[in-house]
């Protein structure tokens, strides 16, 4: 099973992400976004960062936007993300590195994950999320 695919969308990037659990879906969503920003093969899991995100129905969007915020402010590139769900939100542990222009190439800048065409569903034991990223 592939973990994500890029779908056609006019001006932005539309992604469809899959997982056999919600934890895997969230991990694959983070991987999808950062795989488009830079090549993850060039990023070592040298540093660890922890974040807390709140939300219910919008939790995935909040989580991805928090990752983009951390990228924008700290230039932290996560390559290994694990999440644990808690009442009203989640805790995430991310392993990755700080952007280094000698090692990393920015392929695409992403501004935010939007609510436009957002969906989250489970079918036949597979979780699927579709969302649009403003680039």
Short mmCIF file of C-alpha atoms in Angstrom, two decimals:
data_model
loop_
_atom_site.label_atom_id
_atom_site.label_comp_id
_atom_site.label_asym_id
_atom_site.label_seq_id
_atom_site.Cartn_x
_atom_site.Cartn_y
_atom_site.Cartn_z
CA UNK A 1 0.00 0.00 0.00
CA UNK A 2 1.34 3.41 -0.90
CA UNK A 3 1.33 5.95 1.90
CA UNK A 4 0.26 8.99 -0.16
CA UNK A 5 -0.27 10.39 -3.66
CA UNK A 6 -0.41 13.88 -5.14
CA UNK A 7 -3.74 14.71 -6.80
CA UNK A 8 -4.47 17.34 -9.44
CA UNK A 9 -5.47 20.76 -8.13
CA UNK A 10 -5.46 24.13 -9.87
CA UNK A 11 -3.10 26.39 -7.92
CA UNK A 12 -2.23 24.42 -4.82
CA UNK A 13 -1.21 20.87 -3.95
CA UNK A 14 -3.92 18.33 -3.15
CA UNK A 15 -2.83 15.21 -1.29
CA UNK A 16 -4.49 11.93 -0.49
CA UNK A 17 -2.87 10.12 2.43
CA UNK A 18 -3.44 6.58 3.72
CA UNK A 19 -2.79 4.58 6.86
CA UNK A 20 -3.84 1.36 8.54
CA UNK A 21 -4.23 3.36 11.78
CA UNK A 22 -4.77 7.01 12.62
CA UNK A 23 -1.20 7.17 13.92
CA UNK A 24 0.11 5.89 10.59
CA UNK A 25 -2.14 8.28 8.67
CA UNK A 26 -0.74 11.27 10.60
CA UNK A 27 2.83 10.02 10.11
CA UNK A 28 2.22 9.56 6.38
CA UNK A 29 0.64 13.02 6.10
CA UNK A 30 3.75 14.60 7.64
CA UNK A 31 5.96 12.50 5.34
CA UNK A 32 3.93 13.57 2.30
CA UNK A 33 4.30 17.27 3.03
CA UNK A 34 8.00 17.19 3.85
CA UNK A 35 8.79 14.88 0.92
CA UNK A 36 7.54 17.68 -1.31
CA UNK A 37 9.50 20.35 0.55
CA UNK A 38 12.86 18.54 0.37
CA UNK A 39 14.31 15.09 -0.26
CA UNK A 40 13.98 13.18 3.04
CA UNK A 41 16.90 10.91 2.06
CA UNK A 42 19.19 13.89 2.70
CA UNK A 43 17.83 14.54 6.21
CA UNK A 44 19.27 12.71 9.19
CA UNK A 45 17.21 12.10 12.36
CA UNK A 46 19.84 13.91 14.45
CA UNK A 47 17.51 16.04 16.59
CA UNK A 48 14.30 15.34 18.47
CA UNK A 49 11.45 17.80 18.87
CA UNK A 50 8.16 17.37 20.75
CA UNK A 51 4.95 19.23 20.09
CA UNK A 52 1.41 19.23 21.47
CA UNK A 53 -1.54 20.00 19.22
CA UNK A 54 -5.18 20.48 20.20
CA UNK A 55 -8.33 19.97 18.20
CA UNK A 56 -10.98 17.40 17.43
CA UNK A 57 -12.43 17.26 13.91
CA UNK A 58 -9.74 19.62 12.67
CA UNK A 59 -6.86 17.89 14.49
CA UNK A 60 -5.09 16.63 11.36
CA UNK A 61 -5.11 20.10 9.80
CA UNK A 62 -3.93 21.68 13.07
CA UNK A 63 -1.15 19.08 13.33
CA UNK A 64 0.10 19.64 9.78
CA UNK A 65 -0.07 23.42 10.16
CA UNK A 66 1.93 23.17 13.38
CA UNK A 67 4.59 21.17 11.50
CA UNK A 68 4.68 23.86 8.81
CA UNK A 69 4.95 26.54 11.52
CA UNK A 70 7.93 24.74 13.10
CA UNK A 71 9.48 24.43 9.63
CA UNK A 72 8.90 28.12 8.90
CA UNK A 73 10.23 29.40 12.23
CA UNK A 74 12.94 26.89 13.14
CA UNK A 75 13.65 25.30 9.72
CA UNK A 76 13.23 21.90 11.37
CA UNK A 77 12.68 19.06 8.85
CA UNK A 78 11.03 16.01 10.43
CA UNK A 79 11.80 12.63 8.87
CA UNK A 80 10.37 10.36 11.56
CA UNK A 81 7.15 11.35 13.31
CA UNK A 82 5.21 9.44 15.93
CA UNK A 83 1.95 10.61 17.45
CA UNK A 84 -0.07 9.59 20.46
CA UNK A 85 -3.64 10.76 20.78
CA UNK A 86 -4.87 12.33 24.00
CA UNK A 87 -8.16 13.86 25.07
CA UNK A 88 -8.64 16.95 22.92
CA UNK A 89 -5.47 16.56 20.88
CA UNK A 90 -2.19 14.77 20.39
CA UNK A 91 1.45 14.69 21.37
CA UNK A 92 4.04 14.18 18.66
CA UNK A 93 7.70 13.26 18.79
CA UNK A 94 9.62 14.19 15.66
CA UNK A 95 13.14 13.25 14.67
CA UNK A 96 14.86 15.26 12.00
CA UNK A 97 17.35 18.02 11.40
CA UNK A 98 17.65 21.75 10.85
CA UNK A 99 17.74 22.88 7.23
CA UNK A 100 21.30 23.21 5.94
CA UNK A 101 21.70 24.67 2.46
CA UNK A 102 24.84 22.56 1.98
CA UNK A 103 22.82 19.33 2.45
CA UNK A 104 19.22 20.18 1.61
CA UNK A 105 17.46 21.68 -1.39
CA UNK A 106 14.07 23.31 -0.98
CA UNK A 107 11.92 21.90 -3.77
CA UNK A 108 8.73 23.71 -2.76
CA UNK A 109 7.59 26.13 -0.08
CA UNK A 110 4.26 25.39 1.57
CA UNK A 111 2.21 27.99 3.42
CA UNK A 112 -0.64 26.11 5.10
CA UNK A 113 -2.99 23.16 4.96
CA UNK A 114 -6.51 24.38 4.23
CA UNK A 115 -10.01 23.12 4.96
CA UNK A 116 -10.83 23.24 1.23
CA UNK A 117 -11.84 19.75 0.03
CA UNK A 118 -10.74 18.23 3.34
CA UNK A 119 -12.02 14.76 4.10
CA UNK A 120 -11.12 12.04 6.56
CA UNK A 121 -12.68 8.58 6.38
CA UNK A 122 -12.13 4.92 7.09
CA UNK A 123 -13.03 2.22 4.60
CA UNK A 124 -12.16 -1.48 4.72
CA UNK A 125 -9.71 -0.93 7.57
CA UNK A 126 -7.81 1.84 5.75
CA UNK A 127 -7.90 5.46 6.90
CA UNK A 128 -7.79 8.05 4.11
CA UNK A 129 -7.42 11.81 4.33
CA UNK A 130 -7.59 14.28 1.47
CA UNK A 131 -6.45 17.87 1.91
CA UNK A 132 -5.14 20.88 0.03
CA UNK A 133 -1.87 22.65 0.80
CA UNK A 134 -1.50 26.32 -0.09
CA UNK A 135 1.85 26.80 -1.84
#
